[in-house]
Structures are given as structure tokens and as C-alpha cells.
PDB file of C-alpha atoms in Angstrom:
ATOM      1  CA  MET X   1      68.718  -2.009 -36.793  1.00  0.00           C
ATOM      2  CA  ARG X   2      65.697  -3.627 -36.195  1.00  0.00           C
ATOM      3  CA  GLU X   3      65.124  -1.986 -32.507  1.00  0.00           C
ATOM      4  CA  ARG X   4      66.991   0.941 -33.888  1.00  0.00           C
ATOM      5  CA  ALA X   5      64.128   1.132 -36.236  1.00  0.00           C
ATOM      6  CA  ALA X   6      60.891   0.203 -33.609  1.00  0.00           C
ATOM      7  CA  PHE X   7      62.033   3.234 -31.171  1.00  0.00           C
ATOM      8  CA  ALA X   8      62.065   5.655 -33.853  1.00  0.00           C
ATOM      9  CA  GLY X   9      58.325   3.750 -34.616  1.00  0.00           C
ATOM     10  CA  PHE X  10      57.576   4.773 -31.139  1.00  0.00           C
ATOM     11  CA  LEU X  11      59.462   8.154 -30.867  1.00  0.00           C
ATOM     12  CA  LEU X  12      56.743   9.376 -34.548  1.00  0.00           C
ATOM     13  CA  VAL X  13      53.752   7.630 -31.929  1.00  0.00           C
ATOM     14  CA  ALA X  14      54.508   9.633 -28.069  1.00  0.00           C
ATOM     15  CA  ALA X  15      55.029  12.845 -30.700  1.00  0.00           C
ATOM     16  CA  ALA X  16      51.805  12.743 -32.278  1.00  0.00           C
ATOM     17  CA  ALA X  17      50.001  11.553 -29.770  1.00  0.00           C
ATOM     18  CA  VAL X  18      51.966  14.554 -27.731  1.00  0.00           C
ATOM     19  CA  ALA X  19      50.672  16.863 -30.814  1.00  0.00           C
ATOM     20  CA  GLY X  20      46.844  15.702 -30.817  1.00  0.00           C
ATOM     21  CA  VAL X  21      46.774  16.780 -27.192  1.00  0.00           C
ATOM     22  CA  VAL X  22      48.283  19.867 -27.386  1.00  0.00           C
ATOM     23  CA  TRP X  23      45.995  21.104 -30.046  1.00  0.00           C
ATOM     24  CA  ARG X  24      43.246  19.498 -28.180  1.00  0.00           C
ATOM     25  CA  GLY X  25      43.978  21.420 -25.337  1.00  0.00           C
ATOM     26  CA  THR X  26      44.728  24.950 -27.321  1.00  0.00           C
ATOM     27  CA  ARG X  27      41.453  25.015 -29.444  1.00  0.00           C
ATOM     28  CA  LEU X  28      39.285  28.210 -28.257  1.00  0.00           C
ATOM     29  CA  PRO X  29      35.766  27.958 -27.036  1.00  0.00           C
ATOM     30  CA  ASP X  30      33.127  26.952 -28.872  1.00  0.00           C
ATOM     31  CA  GLY X  31      30.606  27.878 -26.525  1.00  0.00           C
ATOM     32  CA  PRO X  32      30.962  31.098 -24.139  1.00  0.00           C
ATOM     33  CA  GLU X  33      33.012  30.418 -20.961  1.00  0.00           C
ATOM     34  CA  PRO X  34      31.400  31.691 -17.413  1.00  0.00           C
ATOM     35  CA  ILE X  35      31.566  35.215 -15.495  1.00  0.00           C
ATOM     36  CA  ALA X  36      31.895  35.934 -11.740  1.00  0.00           C
ATOM     37  CA  TRP X  37      28.405  37.359 -11.543  1.00  0.00           C
ATOM     38  CA  ASP X  38      28.977  40.284  -9.570  1.00  0.00           C
ATOM     39  CA  ARG X  39      33.498  40.216  -9.949  1.00  0.00           C
ATOM     40  CA  GLU X  40      34.134  40.557 -13.373  1.00  0.00           C
ATOM     41  CA  ALA X  41      34.144  44.455 -14.998  1.00  0.00           C
ATOM     42  CA  CYS X  42      33.726  45.017 -18.747  1.00  0.00           C
ATOM     43  CA  ALA X  43      35.458  44.482 -21.540  1.00  0.00           C
ATOM     44  CA  HIS X  44      34.615  47.831 -22.049  1.00  0.00           C
ATOM     45  CA  CYS X  45      33.141  50.342 -19.439  1.00  0.00           C
ATOM     46  CA  ARG X  46      35.111  48.541 -16.584  1.00  0.00           C
ATOM     47  CA  MET X  47      32.061  48.587 -14.837  1.00  0.00           C
ATOM     48  CA  HIS X  48      30.813  44.682 -13.255  1.00  0.00           C
ATOM     49  CA  ILE X  49      28.635  42.291 -14.769  1.00  0.00           C
ATOM     50  CA  SER X  50      25.961  41.723 -12.523  1.00  0.00           C
ATOM     51  CA  GLU X  51      22.443  40.598 -14.651  1.00  0.00           C
ATOM     52  CA  PRO X  52      23.336  38.505 -16.967  1.00  0.00           C
ATOM     53  CA  GLY X  53      20.725  40.108 -18.920  1.00  0.00           C
ATOM     54  CA  PHE X  54      21.642  42.099 -20.087  1.00  0.00           C
ATOM     55  CA  ALA X  55      25.283  40.032 -21.025  1.00  0.00           C
ATOM     56  CA  ALA X  56      27.620  39.076 -23.962  1.00  0.00           C
ATOM     57  CA  GLN X  57      30.936  37.984 -24.528  1.00  0.00           C
ATOM     58  CA  LEU X  58      33.713  37.693 -26.565  1.00  0.00           C
ATOM     59  CA  ILE X  59      36.372  34.546 -28.058  1.00  0.00           C
ATOM     60  CA  LEU X  60      38.656  36.433 -30.302  1.00  0.00           C
ATOM     61  CA  ALA X  61      41.095  34.439 -32.587  1.00  0.00           C
ATOM     62  CA  ASP X  62      44.351  34.272 -30.005  1.00  0.00           C
ATOM     63  CA  GLY X  63      42.242  33.043 -27.470  1.00  0.00           C
ATOM     64  CA  ARG X  64      41.138  36.199 -25.307  1.00  0.00           C
ATOM     65  CA  VAL X  65      37.851  35.825 -24.146  1.00  0.00           C
ATOM     66  CA  LEU X  66      35.625  39.210 -23.055  1.00  0.00           C
ATOM     67  CA  ASP X  67      32.880  40.059 -20.880  1.00  0.00           C
ATOM     68  CA  PHE X  68      30.883  43.164 -21.698  1.00  0.00           C
ATOM     69  CA  ASP X  69      27.524  43.987 -19.098  1.00  0.00           C
ATOM     70  CA  ASP X  70      25.788  45.282 -22.034  1.00  0.00           C
ATOM     71  CA  PRO X  71      25.361  44.693 -25.388  1.00  0.00           C
ATOM     72  CA  GLY X  72      25.942  48.103 -26.890  1.00  0.00           C
ATOM     73  CA  CYS X  73      29.644  47.844 -24.734  1.00  0.00           C
ATOM     74  CA  LEU X  74      30.201  44.293 -27.334  1.00  0.00           C
ATOM     75  CA  LEU X  75      29.071  46.287 -30.860  1.00  0.00           C
ATOM     76  CA  ALA X  76      30.372  49.561 -29.192  1.00  0.00           C
ATOM     77  CA  PHE X  77      34.225  48.073 -28.720  1.00  0.00           C
ATOM     78  CA  ILE X  78      33.864  45.658 -31.601  1.00  0.00           C
ATOM     79  CA  GLU X  79      33.155  49.134 -33.718  1.00  0.00           C
ATOM     80  CA  ASP X  80      36.468  50.700 -31.827  1.00  0.00           C
ATOM     81  CA  GLU X  81      38.561  47.674 -31.701  1.00  0.00           C
ATOM     82  CA  LYS X  82      37.892  46.127 -34.759  1.00  0.00           C
ATOM     83  CA  PRO X  83      39.223  42.448 -32.800  1.00  0.00           C
ATOM     84  CA  PRO X  84      39.614  39.526 -34.103  1.00  0.00           C
ATOM     85  CA  LEU X  85      36.588  37.041 -33.887  1.00  0.00           C
ATOM     86  CA  HIS X  86      36.435  33.455 -32.892  1.00  0.00           C
ATOM     87  CA  ARG X  87      32.762  34.021 -31.889  1.00  0.00           C
ATOM     88  CA  ALA X  88      30.839  37.348 -30.331  1.00  0.00           C
ATOM     89  CA  TRP X  89      27.107  35.874 -27.117  1.00  0.00           C
ATOM     90  CA  VAL X  90      25.395  37.912 -26.133  1.00  0.00           C
ATOM     91  CA  HIS X  91      23.089  36.372 -23.429  1.00  0.00           C
ATOM     92  CA  HIS X  92      19.166  35.980 -23.868  1.00  0.00           C
ATOM     93  CA  ALA X  93      17.489  39.196 -22.128  1.00  0.00           C
ATOM     94  CA  VAL X  94      15.276  37.043 -20.535  1.00  0.00           C
ATOM     95  CA  GLU X  95      15.816  33.737 -21.331  1.00  0.00           C
ATOM     96  CA  ASP X  96      18.893  31.462 -19.026  1.00  0.00           C
ATOM     97  CA  ARG X  97      20.538  30.369 -22.817  1.00  0.00           C
ATOM     98  CA  TRP X  98      23.505  32.311 -25.301  1.00  0.00           C
ATOM     99  CA  MET X  99      22.936  33.228 -27.975  1.00  0.00           C
ATOM    100  CA  ARG X 100      24.746  34.113 -31.247  1.00  0.00           C
ATOM    101  CA  LEU X 101      25.890  37.287 -31.829  1.00  0.00           C
ATOM    102  CA  ASP X 102      25.314  37.128 -35.639  1.00  0.00           C
ATOM    103  CA  ASP X 103      21.738  34.793 -34.787  1.00  0.00           C
ATOM    104  CA  ALA X 104      20.426  38.290 -32.341  1.00  0.00           C
ATOM    105  CA  ALA X 105      18.182  40.776 -32.929  1.00  0.00           C
ATOM    106  CA  PHE X 106      17.579  43.395 -30.532  1.00  0.00           C
ATOM    107  CA  ALA X 107      14.768  44.400 -28.504  1.00  0.00           C
ATOM    108  CA  PRO X 108      14.637  48.318 -27.724  1.00  0.00           C
ATOM    109  CA  VAL X 109      13.630  48.204 -24.081  1.00  0.00           C
ATOM    110  CA  GLU X 110      13.607  51.300 -20.592  1.00  0.00           C
ATOM    111  CA  ARG X 111      16.972  50.024 -18.997  1.00  0.00           C
ATOM    112  CA  SER X 112      20.113  49.097 -19.537  1.00  0.00           C
ATOM    113  CA  PRO X 113      22.552  48.722 -17.520  1.00  0.00           C
ATOM    114  CA  MET X 114      25.270  51.485 -20.182  1.00  0.00           C
ATOM    115  CA  GLY X 115      21.865  53.264 -21.052  1.00  0.00           C
ATOM    116  CA  TYR X 116      22.006  51.705 -24.736  1.00  0.00           C
ATOM    117  CA  ARG X 117      18.761  50.635 -24.107  1.00  0.00           C
ATOM    118  CA  LEU X 118      19.398  46.907 -25.974  1.00  0.00           C
ATOM    119  CA  ALA X 119      18.373  43.120 -24.849  1.00  0.00           C
ATOM    120  CA  ALA X 120      19.201  40.368 -26.867  1.00  0.00           C
ATOM    121  CA  VAL X 121      15.842  38.081 -27.722  1.00  0.00           C
ATOM    122  CA  ASP X 122      15.507  36.264 -31.230  1.00  0.00           C
ATOM    123  CA  ARG X 123      14.902  37.234 -33.927  1.00  0.00           C
ATOM    124  CA  GLY X 124      12.018  37.395 -35.541  1.00  0.00           C
ATOM    125  CA  ALA X 125      10.019  38.295 -32.090  1.00  0.00           C
ATOM    126  CA  ALA X 126       8.268  41.277 -32.500  1.00  0.00           C
ATOM    127  CA  GLY X 127       9.278  45.268 -31.725  1.00  0.00           C
ATOM    128  CA  THR X 128      12.577  43.630 -32.374  1.00  0.00           C
ATOM    129  CA  ILE X 129      15.520  45.199 -34.995  1.00  0.00           C
ATOM    130  CA  ASP X 130      18.421  43.903 -36.252  1.00  0.00           C
ATOM    131  CA  ARG X 131      22.389  44.004 -35.958  1.00  0.00           C
ATOM    132  CA  ALA X 132      22.687  46.577 -38.610  1.00  0.00           C
ATOM    133  CA  GLU X 133      20.241  48.974 -36.881  1.00  0.00           C
ATOM    134  CA  ALA X 134      21.246  48.654 -33.333  1.00  0.00           C
ATOM    135  CA  GLU X 135      24.897  49.476 -33.881  1.00  0.00           C
ATOM    136  CA  THR X 136      23.749  52.324 -35.859  1.00  0.00           C
ATOM    137  CA  ARG X 137      22.249  53.433 -31.728  1.00  0.00           C
ATOM    138  CA  VAL X 138      25.263  52.814 -30.911  1.00  0.00           C
ATOM    139  CA  ARG X 139      27.112  55.081 -32.071  1.00  0.00           C
ATOM    140  CA  LEU X 140      24.126  57.856 -32.031  1.00  0.00           C
ATOM    141  CA  ALA X 141      23.991  56.888 -28.435  1.00  0.00           C
ATOM    142  CA  ARG X 142      28.284  57.761 -28.154  1.00  0.00           C
ATOM    143  CA  GLY X 143      27.912  61.016 -30.072  1.00  0.00           C
ATOM    144  CA  ARG X 144      26.381  62.099 -27.132  1.00  0.00           C
ATOM    145  CA  ALA X 145      27.929  65.733 -25.503  1.00  0.00           C
ATOM    146  CA  ASP X 146      29.502  63.606 -23.470  1.00  0.00           C
ATOM    147  CA  GLY X 147      31.179  61.645 -25.919  1.00  0.00           C
ATOM    148  CA  GLY X 148      30.457  58.397 -23.721  1.00  0.00           C
ATOM    149  CA  HIS X 149      28.273  55.506 -23.104  1.00  0.00           C
ATOM    150  CA  PRO X 150      24.189  58.002 -23.430  1.00  0.00           C
TER     151      PRO X 150
END
């Protein structure tokens, strides 16, 4: 009887250990995942992602990681698809770092990869617009006669 109880205890501990490993292995990323520059395509426009200063990334609730070549593409994708988000990231326009989308502001720029003319920067920087205004500008740009990108 003692051997059965010891074996049952062993099985319970082993099952808990396996469950812990599986759980840790399936956790969603809390930070941006690496992008293969000039090789990965934007999830929205399908162009190659080549300029880190305009990159963006979504981590969906189901674990999929989607990369974008322009902050406008990310905002358009969110509006069109309304995906269940885990995290959303934008790359800083001039510094080599990522920011949470909710913590970013946008600077109007002369050019961006897909012509939305937005670059992600820190909130509070001079001349920036907030996410709501950036979303409005993306909607307006997409409403042009060609029906697609600006």
C-alpha cells in the first residue's frame, strides 16, 4: 500500500512539473520578437520590412506575431481586422528601441515606407499627434481615390 501511495505522489509531482514546463513554454511574449529585416513581409501591405525606424509589431492573443513596415499599416490592420491583441509595439523613429503602442505618439514626417507619413516617438515630444489623430490620418489616407495605400 505504501508503495502505491509513494508512486501516486511521484506521478502527481511529475505531472505538475510537466504542466509547469508546458505553461512556461506557451506563455505569450511580453516584448517584441526579432524581425528579419529585408526578408519578412508586412502583414498588411506585404512589402518587405526594411526600415527599423518605421517597423511595428502585433502579438495576438493566440500567439501569432505580425510584423509591419509602417505604423500606418499597423493602425490600418487593427482597424480592419480588430484582432484580439496581447501586445502592440512600434519602433522608435530615431532610437534603436521599441515602445508599446499605447505609450507612443506620432510625428508627422515627409515620407514613410507606405506613405502614411507617421513615425513613432515618445509622448510629449514637440509637434506630435496622439494615436487617435494618427488613426484618423490613416483613415483619410486610405480613403483616397485608389482605395488602398496613400
